[in-house]
PDB file of C-alpha atoms in Angstrom:
ATOM      1  CA  UNK A   1    -160.261  94.254  46.806  1.00  0.00           C
ATOM      2  CA  UNK A   2    -158.762  92.177  44.099  1.00  0.00           C
ATOM      3  CA  UNK A   3    -156.157  94.808  43.589  1.00  0.00           C
ATOM      4  CA  UNK A   4    -155.258  94.891  47.237  1.00  0.00           C
ATOM      5  CA  UNK A   5    -154.590  91.056  46.988  1.00  0.00           C
ATOM      6  CA  UNK A   6    -152.798  91.150  44.270  1.00  0.00           C
ATOM      7  CA  UNK A   7    -150.344  93.899  45.893  1.00  0.00           C
ATOM      8  CA  UNK A   8    -149.949  91.573  49.281  1.00  0.00           C
ATOM      9  CA  UNK A   9    -146.258  90.616  49.297  1.00  0.00           C
ATOM     10  CA  UNK A  10    -145.308  86.872  50.405  1.00  0.00           C
ATOM     11  CA  UNK A  11    -144.466  86.273  53.810  1.00  0.00           C
ATOM     12  CA  UNK A  12    -141.288  84.073  52.507  1.00  0.00           C
ATOM     13  CA  UNK A  13    -139.240  85.478  49.627  1.00  0.00           C
ATOM     14  CA  UNK A  14    -138.256  83.205  47.293  1.00  0.00           C
ATOM     15  CA  UNK A  15    -134.143  83.598  46.622  1.00  0.00           C
ATOM     16  CA  UNK A  16    -131.591  82.141  44.648  1.00  0.00           C
ATOM     17  CA  UNK A  17    -131.714  78.270  44.176  1.00  0.00           C
ATOM     18  CA  UNK A  18    -129.467  76.198  46.419  1.00  0.00           C
ATOM     19  CA  UNK A  19    -127.352  75.224  43.139  1.00  0.00           C
ATOM     20  CA  UNK A  20    -126.490  78.815  42.313  1.00  0.00           C
ATOM     21  CA  UNK A  21    -125.579  79.452  45.713  1.00  0.00           C
ATOM     22  CA  UNK A  22    -123.344  76.599  45.773  1.00  0.00           C
ATOM     23  CA  UNK A  23    -121.668  77.457  42.629  1.00  0.00           C
ATOM     24  CA  UNK A  24    -121.264  81.165  43.964  1.00  0.00           C
ATOM     25  CA  UNK A  25    -119.446  79.860  46.912  1.00  0.00           C
ATOM     26  CA  UNK A  26    -117.342  77.652  44.771  1.00  0.00           C
ATOM     27  CA  UNK A  27    -116.264  80.450  42.779  1.00  0.00           C
ATOM     28  CA  UNK A  28    -115.563  82.635  45.531  1.00  0.00           C
ATOM     29  CA  UNK A  29    -113.611  79.780  47.570  1.00  0.00           C
ATOM     30  CA  UNK A  30    -111.229  79.498  44.531  1.00  0.00           C
ATOM     31  CA  UNK A  31    -110.598  83.107  43.795  1.00  0.00           C
ATOM     32  CA  UNK A  32    -109.864  83.247  47.837  1.00  0.00           C
ATOM     33  CA  UNK A  33    -107.370  80.271  47.397  1.00  0.00           C
ATOM     34  CA  UNK A  34    -106.039  81.744  44.349  1.00  0.00           C
ATOM     35  CA  UNK A  35    -105.347  85.354  45.708  1.00  0.00           C
ATOM     36  CA  UNK A  36    -103.993  83.778  49.015  1.00  0.00           C
ATOM     37  CA  UNK A  37    -101.339  81.780  46.842  1.00  0.00           C
ATOM     38  CA  UNK A  38    -100.091  84.797  44.559  1.00  0.00           C
ATOM     39  CA  UNK A  39    -100.645  87.705  46.636  1.00  0.00           C
ATOM     40  CA  UNK A  40     -99.833  89.046  50.256  1.00  0.00           C
ATOM     41  CA  UNK A  41    -103.239  90.660  50.486  1.00  0.00           C
ATOM     42  CA  UNK A  42    -105.162  88.531  52.586  1.00  0.00           C
ATOM     43  CA  UNK A  43    -102.239  87.668  55.129  1.00  0.00           C
ATOM     44  CA  UNK A  44    -103.487  90.288  57.745  1.00  0.00           C
ATOM     45  CA  UNK A  45    -107.056  89.155  57.612  1.00  0.00           C
ATOM     46  CA  UNK A  46    -105.450  85.441  58.108  1.00  0.00           C
ATOM     47  CA  UNK A  47    -103.755  86.110  61.047  1.00  0.00           C
ATOM     48  CA  UNK A  48    -106.310  88.074  62.529  1.00  0.00           C
ATOM     49  CA  UNK A  49    -108.784  85.211  61.775  1.00  0.00           C
ATOM     50  CA  UNK A  50    -106.124  82.819  63.405  1.00  0.00           C
ATOM     51  CA  UNK A  51    -106.003  85.008  66.783  1.00  0.00           C
ATOM     52  CA  UNK A  52    -109.686  84.858  66.835  1.00  0.00           C
ATOM     53  CA  UNK A  53    -110.242  81.069  66.267  1.00  0.00           C
ATOM     54  CA  UNK A  54    -107.630  80.066  68.527  1.00  0.00           C
ATOM     55  CA  UNK A  55    -109.762  79.501  71.687  1.00  0.00           C
ATOM     56  CA  UNK A  56    -112.004  77.253  69.415  1.00  0.00           C
ATOM     57  CA  UNK A  57    -108.743  75.185  68.168  1.00  0.00           C
ATOM     58  CA  UNK A  58    -108.023  75.129  72.155  1.00  0.00           C
ATOM     59  CA  UNK A  59    -111.369  73.968  73.062  1.00  0.00           C
ATOM     60  CA  UNK A  60    -111.611  71.337  70.133  1.00  0.00           C
ATOM     61  CA  UNK A  61    -108.280  69.913  71.583  1.00  0.00           C
ATOM     62  CA  UNK A  62    -109.658  69.604  75.066  1.00  0.00           C
ATOM     63  CA  UNK A  63    -110.883  65.945  74.522  1.00  0.00           C
ATOM     64  CA  UNK A  64    -107.787  65.021  72.951  1.00  0.00           C
ATOM     65  CA  UNK A  65    -105.406  66.081  75.665  1.00  0.00           C
ATOM     66  CA  UNK A  66    -107.679  64.573  78.399  1.00  0.00           C
ATOM     67  CA  UNK A  67    -107.503  61.293  76.967  1.00  0.00           C
ATOM     68  CA  UNK A  68    -103.983  61.565  76.520  1.00  0.00           C
ATOM     69  CA  UNK A  69    -103.424  62.712  80.197  1.00  0.00           C
ATOM     70  CA  UNK A  70    -105.656  60.188  81.754  1.00  0.00           C
ATOM     71  CA  UNK A  71    -103.907  57.479  79.535  1.00  0.00           C
ATOM     72  CA  UNK A  72    -100.507  58.906  80.791  1.00  0.00           C
ATOM     73  CA  UNK A  73    -101.724  58.830  84.297  1.00  0.00           C
ATOM     74  CA  UNK A  74    -103.061  55.194  84.644  1.00  0.00           C
ATOM     75  CA  UNK A  75    -100.323  53.880  82.731  1.00  0.00           C
ATOM     76  CA  UNK A  76     -97.788  55.613  85.096  1.00  0.00           C
ATOM     77  CA  UNK A  77     -99.907  54.564  88.150  1.00  0.00           C
ATOM     78  CA  UNK A  78     -99.672  50.728  86.990  1.00  0.00           C
ATOM     79  CA  UNK A  79     -95.982  50.895  86.225  1.00  0.00           C
ATOM     80  CA  UNK A  80     -95.339  52.662  89.854  1.00  0.00           C
ATOM     81  CA  UNK A  81     -97.718  50.032  91.486  1.00  0.00           C
ATOM     82  CA  UNK A  82     -95.917  46.996  89.444  1.00  0.00           C
ATOM     83  CA  UNK A  83     -92.514  48.608  90.638  1.00  0.00           C
ATOM     84  CA  UNK A  84     -93.762  49.188  94.451  1.00  0.00           C
ATOM     85  CA  UNK A  85     -94.699  45.202  94.459  1.00  0.00           C
ATOM     86  CA  UNK A  86     -91.675  44.140  93.129  1.00  0.00           C
ATOM     87  CA  UNK A  87     -89.707  46.432  95.830  1.00  0.00           C
ATOM     88  CA  UNK A  88     -91.742  44.758  98.602  1.00  0.00           C
ATOM     89  CA  UNK A  89     -91.037  41.205  97.315  1.00  0.00           C
ATOM     90  CA  UNK A  90     -87.438  42.440  97.316  1.00  0.00           C
ATOM     91  CA  UNK A  91     -87.205  43.933 100.562  1.00  0.00           C
ATOM     92  CA  UNK A  92     -88.976  41.254 102.082  1.00  0.00           C
ATOM     93  CA  UNK A  93     -86.159  38.589 100.939  1.00  0.00           C
ATOM     94  CA  UNK A  94     -83.260  41.034 102.163  1.00  0.00           C
ATOM     95  CA  UNK A  95     -85.364  41.038 105.357  1.00  0.00           C
ATOM     96  CA  UNK A  96     -85.456  37.366 105.734  1.00  0.00           C
ATOM     97  CA  UNK A  97     -81.511  37.065 105.215  1.00  0.00           C
ATOM     98  CA  UNK A  98     -80.731  39.584 107.925  1.00  0.00           C
ATOM     99  CA  UNK A  99     -82.704  37.656 110.224  1.00  0.00           C
ATOM    100  CA  UNK A 100     -80.298  34.987 110.311  1.00  0.00           C
ATOM    101  CA  UNK A 101     -77.239  36.937 111.091  1.00  0.00           C
ATOM    102  CA  UNK A 102     -77.607  37.453 114.900  1.00  0.00           C
ATOM    103  CA  UNK A 103     -78.036  33.794 115.413  1.00  0.00           C
ATOM    104  CA  UNK A 104     -75.121  33.127 112.990  1.00  0.00           C
ATOM    105  CA  UNK A 105     -73.124  35.193 114.764  1.00  0.00           C
ATOM    106  CA  UNK A 106     -73.353  33.333 118.029  1.00  0.00           C
ATOM    107  CA  UNK A 107     -73.369  29.798 116.347  1.00  0.00           C
ATOM    108  CA  UNK A 108     -70.016  30.869 114.645  1.00  0.00           C
ATOM    109  CA  UNK A 109     -68.675  31.501 118.345  1.00  0.00           C
ATOM    110  CA  UNK A 110     -69.763  28.142 119.725  1.00  0.00           C
ATOM    111  CA  UNK A 111     -69.245  25.933 116.586  1.00  0.00           C
ATOM    112  CA  UNK A 112     -66.347  26.893 114.747  1.00  0.00           C
ATOM    113  CA  UNK A 113     -65.477  23.145 114.406  1.00  0.00           C
ATOM    114  CA  UNK A 114     -68.921  22.463 112.181  1.00  0.00           C
ATOM    115  CA  UNK A 115     -67.540  24.997 109.313  1.00  0.00           C
ATOM    116  CA  UNK A 116     -67.698  21.994 107.073  1.00  0.00           C
ATOM    117  CA  UNK A 117     -71.167  20.626 107.964  1.00  0.00           C
ATOM    118  CA  UNK A 118     -73.640  20.411 105.245  1.00  0.00           C
ATOM    119  CA  UNK A 119     -76.350  22.894 107.012  1.00  0.00           C
ATOM    120  CA  UNK A 120     -77.877  25.242 104.924  1.00  0.00           C
ATOM    121  CA  UNK A 121     -77.656  29.104 105.509  1.00  0.00           C
ATOM    122  CA  UNK A 122     -80.308  30.045 102.872  1.00  0.00           C
ATOM    123  CA  UNK A 123     -83.562  28.241 102.301  1.00  0.00           C
ATOM    124  CA  UNK A 124     -85.616  28.134  99.236  1.00  0.00           C
ATOM    125  CA  UNK A 125     -88.588  30.479  99.709  1.00  0.00           C
ATOM    126  CA  UNK A 126     -91.959  31.552  98.105  1.00  0.00           C
ATOM    127  CA  UNK A 127     -93.392  35.024  98.560  1.00  0.00           C
ATOM    128  CA  UNK A 128     -97.340  34.883  99.486  1.00  0.00           C
ATOM    129  CA  UNK A 129     -99.860  37.334 100.208  1.00  0.00           C
ATOM    130  CA  UNK A 130    -102.306  37.287 103.152  1.00  0.00           C
ATOM    131  CA  UNK A 131    -105.876  37.301 101.899  1.00  0.00           C
ATOM    132  CA  UNK A 132    -108.235  36.369 104.815  1.00  0.00           C
ATOM    133  CA  UNK A 133    -108.078  35.919 108.705  1.00  0.00           C
ATOM    134  CA  UNK A 134    -110.326  33.217 110.396  1.00  0.00           C
ATOM    135  CA  UNK A 135    -113.230  35.502 112.035  1.00  0.00           C
ATOM    136  CA  UNK A 136    -113.491  32.725 115.020  1.00  0.00           C
ATOM    137  CA  UNK A 137    -111.590  34.975 118.030  1.00  0.00           C
ATOM    138  CA  UNK A 138    -110.461  31.519 119.880  1.00  0.00           C
ATOM    139  CA  UNK A 139    -108.429  30.311 116.806  1.00  0.00           C
ATOM    140  CA  UNK A 140    -105.139  32.417 115.276  1.00  0.00           C
ATOM    141  CA  UNK A 141    -105.774  31.387 111.611  1.00  0.00           C
ATOM    142  CA  UNK A 142    -104.906  33.083 108.534  1.00  0.00           C
ATOM    143  CA  UNK A 143    -105.384  32.349 104.438  1.00  0.00           C
ATOM    144  CA  UNK A 144    -102.643  33.051 101.988  1.00  0.00           C
ATOM    145  CA  UNK A 145    -102.806  33.079  98.114  1.00  0.00           C
ATOM    146  CA  UNK A 146    -100.626  30.043  97.548  1.00  0.00           C
ATOM    147  CA  UNK A 147    -101.973  26.394  97.692  1.00  0.00           C
ATOM    148  CA  UNK A 148    -100.936  22.963  96.318  1.00  0.00           C
ATOM    149  CA  UNK A 149    -100.639  23.967  93.048  1.00  0.00           C
ATOM    150  CA  UNK A 150     -97.663  26.029  94.025  1.00  0.00           C
ATOM    151  CA  UNK A 151     -95.891  23.494  96.017  1.00  0.00           C
ATOM    152  CA  UNK A 152     -97.055  24.250  99.612  1.00  0.00           C
ATOM    153  CA  UNK A 153     -97.021  21.243 102.051  1.00  0.00           C
ATOM    154  CA  UNK A 154     -98.432  20.582 105.418  1.00  0.00           C
ATOM    155  CA  UNK A 155     -96.258  21.960 108.203  1.00  0.00           C
ATOM    156  CA  UNK A 156     -94.710  24.371 105.877  1.00  0.00           C
ATOM    157  CA  UNK A 157     -93.031  27.200 108.062  1.00  0.00           C
ATOM    158  CA  UNK A 158     -94.253  30.652 107.223  1.00  0.00           C
ATOM    159  CA  UNK A 159     -92.621  34.124 108.293  1.00  0.00           C
ATOM    160  CA  UNK A 160     -92.418  37.769 107.589  1.00  0.00           C
ATOM    161  CA  UNK A 161     -89.745  40.215 107.467  1.00  0.00           C
ATOM    162  CA  UNK A 162     -89.368  40.140 111.190  1.00  0.00           C
ATOM    163  CA  UNK A 163     -89.518  36.404 111.949  1.00  0.00           C
ATOM    164  CA  UNK A 164     -91.387  33.557 112.085  1.00  0.00           C
ATOM    165  CA  UNK A 165     -95.571  33.662 111.981  1.00  0.00           C
ATOM    166  CA  UNK A 166     -96.460  29.830 111.999  1.00  0.00           C
ATOM    167  CA  UNK A 167     -96.981  27.003 109.877  1.00  0.00           C
ATOM    168  CA  UNK A 168     -99.546  25.706 107.189  1.00  0.00           C
ATOM    169  CA  UNK A 169    -102.265  23.354 108.492  1.00  0.00           C
ATOM    170  CA  UNK A 170    -104.329  22.970 105.650  1.00  0.00           C
ATOM    171  CA  UNK A 171    -103.862  22.830 101.902  1.00  0.00           C
ATOM    172  CA  UNK A 172    -106.405  23.641  99.122  1.00  0.00           C
ATOM    173  CA  UNK A 173    -105.727  23.784  95.442  1.00  0.00           C
ATOM    174  CA  UNK A 174    -104.871  27.599  95.068  1.00  0.00           C
ATOM    175  CA  UNK A 175    -104.851  28.724  98.615  1.00  0.00           C
ATOM    176  CA  UNK A 176    -103.847  27.393 102.426  1.00  0.00           C
ATOM    177  CA  UNK A 177    -104.228  28.262 105.827  1.00  0.00           C
ATOM    178  CA  UNK A 178    -101.567  28.947 108.374  1.00  0.00           C
ATOM    179  CA  UNK A 179    -101.849  28.438 112.074  1.00  0.00           C
ATOM    180  CA  UNK A 180    -100.114  31.060 113.927  1.00  0.00           C
ATOM    181  CA  UNK A 181     -97.510  30.812 116.592  1.00  0.00           C
ATOM    182  CA  UNK A 182     -99.655  32.869 119.274  1.00  0.00           C
ATOM    183  CA  UNK A 183    -102.836  29.949 118.795  1.00  0.00           C
ATOM    184  CA  UNK A 184    -103.141  28.257 122.050  1.00  0.00           C
ATOM    185  CA  UNK A 185    -102.866  25.046 120.538  1.00  0.00           C
ATOM    186  CA  UNK A 186     -99.339  25.899 118.856  1.00  0.00           C
ATOM    187  CA  UNK A 187     -95.958  25.194 120.181  1.00  0.00           C
ATOM    188  CA  UNK A 188     -92.626  25.702 118.886  1.00  0.00           C
ATOM    189  CA  UNK A 189     -88.809  24.595 119.833  1.00  0.00           C
ATOM    190  CA  UNK A 190     -86.837  27.334 120.789  1.00  0.00           C
ATOM    191  CA  UNK A 191     -83.493  28.476 122.129  1.00  0.00           C
ATOM    192  CA  UNK A 192     -82.306  31.558 123.787  1.00  0.00           C
ATOM    193  CA  UNK A 193     -79.711  33.244 121.206  1.00  0.00           C
ATOM    194  CA  UNK A 194     -77.214  34.293 123.638  1.00  0.00           C
ATOM    195  CA  UNK A 195     -76.342  31.147 125.288  1.00  0.00           C
ATOM    196  CA  UNK A 196     -78.427  28.165 123.606  1.00  0.00           C
ATOM    197  CA  UNK A 197     -80.870  27.439 126.239  1.00  0.00           C
ATOM    198  CA  UNK A 198     -83.519  25.217 124.969  1.00  0.00           C
ATOM    199  CA  UNK A 199     -87.078  25.404 125.553  1.00  0.00           C
ATOM    200  CA  UNK A 200     -90.866  25.319 124.234  1.00  0.00           C
ATOM    201  CA  UNK A 201     -92.671  28.449 123.151  1.00  0.00           C
ATOM    202  CA  UNK A 202     -96.553  27.979 123.393  1.00  0.00           C
ATOM    203  CA  UNK A 203     -99.380  30.396 122.036  1.00  0.00           C
ATOM    204  CA  UNK A 204    -101.442  32.058 124.729  1.00  0.00           C
ATOM    205  CA  UNK A 205    -104.536  32.898 122.260  1.00  0.00           C
ATOM    206  CA  UNK A 206    -102.954  36.644 122.641  1.00  0.00           C
ATOM    207  CA  UNK A 207    -101.502  38.168 119.473  1.00  0.00           C
ATOM    208  CA  UNK A 208     -98.984  39.849 121.699  1.00  0.00           C
ATOM    209  CA  UNK A 209     -97.713  37.192 123.863  1.00  0.00           C
ATOM    210  CA  UNK A 210     -95.931  33.590 124.019  1.00  0.00           C
ATOM    211  CA  UNK A 211     -94.997  31.749 127.425  1.00  0.00           C
ATOM    212  CA  UNK A 212     -92.408  29.529 127.995  1.00  0.00           C
ATOM    213  CA  UNK A 213     -93.110  26.237 129.469  1.00  0.00           C
ATOM    214  CA  UNK A 214     -90.878  24.416 131.948  1.00  0.00           C
ATOM    215  CA  UNK A 215     -88.260  26.866 132.491  1.00  0.00           C
ATOM    216  CA  UNK A 216     -86.085  25.997 135.510  1.00  0.00           C
ATOM    217  CA  UNK A 217     -86.176  28.957 137.839  1.00  0.00           C
ATOM    218  CA  UNK A 218     -82.328  28.916 137.950  1.00  0.00           C
ATOM    219  CA  UNK A 219     -81.912  28.717 134.157  1.00  0.00           C
ATOM    220  CA  UNK A 220     -79.930  31.537 132.626  1.00  0.00           C
ATOM    221  CA  UNK A 221     -82.376  33.609 130.694  1.00  0.00           C
ATOM    222  CA  UNK A 222     -83.296  37.533 131.106  1.00  0.00           C
ATOM    223  CA  UNK A 223     -85.456  40.410 129.769  1.00  0.00           C
ATOM    224  CA  UNK A 224     -84.772  41.189 126.334  1.00  0.00           C
ATOM    225  CA  UNK A 225     -83.109  38.199 125.390  1.00  0.00           C
ATOM    226  CA  UNK A 226     -84.033  36.951 121.768  1.00  0.00           C
ATOM    227  CA  UNK A 227     -85.339  33.389 120.876  1.00  0.00           C
ATOM    228  CA  UNK A 228     -84.992  31.691 117.741  1.00  0.00           C
ATOM    229  CA  UNK A 229     -86.313  28.448 116.414  1.00  0.00           C
ATOM    230  CA  UNK A 230     -83.621  25.517 117.587  1.00  0.00           C
ATOM    231  CA  UNK A 231     -84.852  23.270 114.501  1.00  0.00           C
ATOM    232  CA  UNK A 232     -85.904  20.634 117.145  1.00  0.00           C
ATOM    233  CA  UNK A 233     -88.456  18.322 115.787  1.00  0.00           C
ATOM    234  CA  UNK A 234     -87.221  19.130 112.244  1.00  0.00           C
ATOM    235  CA  UNK A 235     -90.570  21.252 111.370  1.00  0.00           C
ATOM    236  CA  UNK A 236     -89.044  24.896 111.716  1.00  0.00           C
ATOM    237  CA  UNK A 237     -85.503  25.549 110.146  1.00  0.00           C
ATOM    238  CA  UNK A 238     -83.132  26.785 112.913  1.00  0.00           C
ATOM    239  CA  UNK A 239     -81.923  29.960 113.652  1.00  0.00           C
ATOM    240  CA  UNK A 240     -85.196  32.187 112.539  1.00  0.00           C
ATOM    241  CA  UNK A 241     -86.369  34.590 115.370  1.00  0.00           C
ATOM    242  CA  UNK A 242     -89.487  33.995 117.164  1.00  0.00           C
ATOM    243  CA  UNK A 243     -89.995  36.260 119.954  1.00  0.00           C
ATOM    244  CA  UNK A 244     -88.009  38.728 122.430  1.00  0.00           C
ATOM    245  CA  UNK A 245     -88.174  37.914 126.080  1.00  0.00           C
ATOM    246  CA  UNK A 246     -90.377  40.609 127.761  1.00  0.00           C
ATOM    247  CA  UNK A 247     -90.829  39.520 131.439  1.00  0.00           C
ATOM    248  CA  UNK A 248     -89.217  37.003 134.046  1.00  0.00           C
ATOM    249  CA  UNK A 249     -91.041  36.047 137.063  1.00  0.00           C
ATOM    250  CA  UNK A 250     -89.092  34.101 139.754  1.00  0.00           C
ATOM    251  CA  UNK A 251     -90.934  32.164 142.557  1.00  0.00           C
ATOM    252  CA  UNK A 252     -88.758  30.696 145.107  1.00  0.00           C
ATOM    253  CA  UNK A 253     -91.808  28.507 146.270  1.00  0.00           C
ATOM    254  CA  UNK A 254     -92.164  27.153 142.491  1.00  0.00           C
ATOM    255  CA  UNK A 255     -89.506  24.686 140.739  1.00  0.00           C
ATOM    256  CA  UNK A 256     -90.248  26.844 137.414  1.00  0.00           C
ATOM    257  CA  UNK A 257     -90.025  30.635 136.286  1.00  0.00           C
ATOM    258  CA  UNK A 258     -92.727  32.344 134.457  1.00  0.00           C
ATOM    259  CA  UNK A 259     -91.387  33.475 131.215  1.00  0.00           C
ATOM    260  CA  UNK A 260     -93.528  35.807 128.978  1.00  0.00           C
ATOM    261  CA  UNK A 261     -92.148  36.962 125.354  1.00  0.00           C
ATOM    262  CA  UNK A 262     -93.379  39.145 122.578  1.00  0.00           C
ATOM    263  CA  UNK A 263     -93.437  37.655 119.040  1.00  0.00           C
ATOM    264  CA  UNK A 264     -90.907  39.418 116.628  1.00  0.00           C
ATOM    265  CA  UNK A 265     -93.286  38.898 113.532  1.00  0.00           C
ATOM    266  CA  UNK A 266     -95.998  41.219 112.920  1.00  0.00           C
ATOM    267  CA  UNK A 267     -98.797  38.864 113.365  1.00  0.00           C
ATOM    268  CA  UNK A 268    -101.619  41.405 112.999  1.00  0.00           C
ATOM    269  CA  UNK A 269     -99.981  43.611 110.487  1.00  0.00           C
ATOM    270  CA  UNK A 270     -98.018  41.598 107.721  1.00  0.00           C
ATOM    271  CA  UNK A 271     -99.307  41.357 104.622  1.00  0.00           C
ATOM    272  CA  UNK A 272     -96.891  39.660 102.362  1.00  0.00           C
ATOM    273  CA  UNK A 273     -95.356  36.276 103.675  1.00  0.00           C
ATOM    274  CA  UNK A 274     -92.726  33.924 103.043  1.00  0.00           C
ATOM    275  CA  UNK A 275     -93.099  30.171 102.675  1.00  0.00           C
ATOM    276  CA  UNK A 276     -89.588  28.336 103.493  1.00  0.00           C
ATOM    277  CA  UNK A 277     -88.879  25.087 101.508  1.00  0.00           C
ATOM    278  CA  UNK A 278     -86.189  24.164 104.346  1.00  0.00           C
ATOM    279  CA  UNK A 279     -84.118  20.885 103.423  1.00  0.00           C
ATOM    280  CA  UNK A 280     -86.711  18.093 103.896  1.00  0.00           C
ATOM    281  CA  UNK A 281     -84.062  15.151 104.189  1.00  0.00           C
ATOM    282  CA  UNK A 282     -84.228  12.992 107.082  1.00  0.00           C
ATOM    283  CA  UNK A 283     -81.246  13.447 109.699  1.00  0.00           C
ATOM    284  CA  UNK A 284     -80.075   9.882 108.417  1.00  0.00           C
ATOM    285  CA  UNK A 285     -80.090  11.236 104.901  1.00  0.00           C
ATOM    286  CA  UNK A 286     -78.334  14.377 105.680  1.00  0.00           C
ATOM    287  CA  UNK A 287     -75.719  12.378 107.821  1.00  0.00           C
ATOM    288  CA  UNK A 288     -75.239   9.892 105.095  1.00  0.00           C
ATOM    289  CA  UNK A 289     -75.010  12.986 102.307  1.00  0.00           C
ATOM    290  CA  UNK A 290     -72.436  14.800 104.541  1.00  0.00           C
ATOM    291  CA  UNK A 291     -70.308  11.716 104.985  1.00  0.00           C
ATOM    292  CA  UNK A 292     -70.243  11.161 101.313  1.00  0.00           C
ATOM    293  CA  UNK A 293     -69.374  14.572 100.769  1.00  0.00           C
ATOM    294  CA  UNK A 294     -66.681  14.414 103.172  1.00  0.00           C
ATOM    295  CA  UNK A 295     -65.154  11.041 101.828  1.00  0.00           C
ATOM    296  CA  UNK A 296     -65.210  12.681  98.326  1.00  0.00           C
ATOM    297  CA  UNK A 297     -63.379  15.853  99.839  1.00  0.00           C
ATOM    298  CA  UNK A 298     -60.973  13.568 101.575  1.00  0.00           C
ATOM    299  CA  UNK A 299     -60.129  11.769  98.058  1.00  0.00           C
ATOM    300  CA  UNK A 300     -59.674  15.154  96.228  1.00  0.00           C
ATOM    301  CA  UNK A 301     -57.326  15.969  98.714  1.00  0.00           C
ATOM    302  CA  UNK A 302     -55.310  12.984  98.508  1.00  0.00           C
ATOM    303  CA  UNK A 303     -55.232  13.191  94.706  1.00  0.00           C
ATOM    304  CA  UNK A 304     -53.802  16.578  94.910  1.00  0.00           C
ATOM    305  CA  UNK A 305     -51.271  15.719  97.208  1.00  0.00           C
ATOM    306  CA  UNK A 306     -50.361  13.105  95.211  1.00  0.00           C
ATOM    307  CA  UNK A 307     -50.388  15.319  92.009  1.00  0.00           C
ATOM    308  CA  UNK A 308     -48.420  18.179  94.103  1.00  0.00           C
ATOM    309  CA  UNK A 309     -51.196  20.642  94.167  1.00  0.00           C
ATOM    310  CA  UNK A 310     -52.439  22.703  96.990  1.00  0.00           C
ATOM    311  CA  UNK A 311     -55.276  20.531  98.436  1.00  0.00           C
ATOM    312  CA  UNK A 312     -58.793  22.524  99.080  1.00  0.00           C
ATOM    313  CA  UNK A 313     -59.210  24.345 102.275  1.00  0.00           C
ATOM    314  CA  UNK A 314     -61.574  23.194 105.136  1.00  0.00           C
ATOM    315  CA  UNK A 315     -63.953  26.199 104.494  1.00  0.00           C
ATOM    316  CA  UNK A 316     -64.887  25.004 101.063  1.00  0.00           C
ATOM    317  CA  UNK A 317     -68.549  23.540 101.106  1.00  0.00           C
ATOM    318  CA  UNK A 318     -69.015  20.678  98.754  1.00  0.00           C
ATOM    319  CA  UNK A 319     -71.049  21.299  95.387  1.00  0.00           C
ATOM    320  CA  UNK A 320     -73.873  18.885  96.918  1.00  0.00           C
ATOM    321  CA  UNK A 321     -74.224  21.203 100.002  1.00  0.00           C
ATOM    322  CA  UNK A 322     -74.499  24.295  98.265  1.00  0.00           C
ATOM    323  CA  UNK A 323     -77.296  26.799  99.513  1.00  0.00           C
ATOM    324  CA  UNK A 324     -80.623  26.461  97.443  1.00  0.00           C
ATOM    325  CA  UNK A 325     -81.323  29.580  94.960  1.00  0.00           C
ATOM    326  CA  UNK A 326     -84.027  31.715  96.388  1.00  0.00           C
ATOM    327  CA  UNK A 327     -87.397  31.998  94.193  1.00  0.00           C
ATOM    328  CA  UNK A 328     -90.268  34.818  94.250  1.00  0.00           C
TER     329      UNK A 328
END
C-alpha cells in the first residue's frame, strides 16, 4: 500500500516559476524584435497577422468612431437650428417691410404733396416668440417672451409676417400678454386701402372674422378690399394690413351695411411676432419737429443760393426725421 501511495501522481503538476517564464518571454521578445529589424524573415508572418487582426482593430475603433459621429451630428444640428432661427427672424423682418408696399403705393398717388413730411416709413421692431395661449375660450390672448426688461410698453402694437395681430395689455418683467384683434373687446381704426374710406374694425370672438361697424349702406367698399391701419388714435402705426373684406351685405331697410372681414395675420398659427416701437411723439411734437426741420431746410437753401450752390431738392428728408434702424 505504501508503494502505491508513492506512485500516485499529483493532480496539478508543478511547472517553472513565474520569474523563469517572464525571463523566457522577455528574451523571446527581444530576439523577435532584433530579427524583425535586421532580417526580412518575419515580414510574411507579420502581414498575415495584420490581416487576421484587422477585424479586431475595427471593433476596437467602433466606440471612437461612434462618439466622433455623434458629436459631429449634434454640432451640425445645433448649427442648423441656430441658422434656421436666424433666417426665420430675417424673413419676418423682410415680410414686415413688404406689408407697407401696397399702402405706400396708394398713398404716393394721393399724398404726393406731402413727400417732405416727417412720417416714418420704417419703425424700430423687436422679434418675440409666442410661449403661451390663454385657455379661456371667451378671450383671445397670447403670452410672448418679451417684457418690461426688453422695453415693452402697454398698448404696443404686435404683428406677424402678414399683418397686425393685436396690442400689449399686460406687462411682466420678462413676458407680456397680447390682446388679439379678434377679441370681442378689441377695436381698431382702419381704412380701405383702395380709396381711403375710414371705419372701425371690431373683434367678434371668432379668430377668423372681424366686423366693420357703422359703415354706410352707400359706402364704396366691396369684397376683396384690403383694410389697413389708419393710425387714428395714435395707438397703431398707419399702413399695416389688418384684414381683407370677405362679405358685404346691403339691406335697403337699414342705414348701415354689414361688412365682414378676415384678418390678414395668422392669429392661430404664427409663432414669431414683431413688437413695433413706432414714433411715440404727440402730434404737436411731430408738428413742431417737422416745422423746425423745414425751417432748417429753408435756411440751408437760402444759404446755398447766397453762395451760388445748388439748393437741396424737395425730396430730401431731414436727418432728424430719418427712419429708425430695425433691431432684432
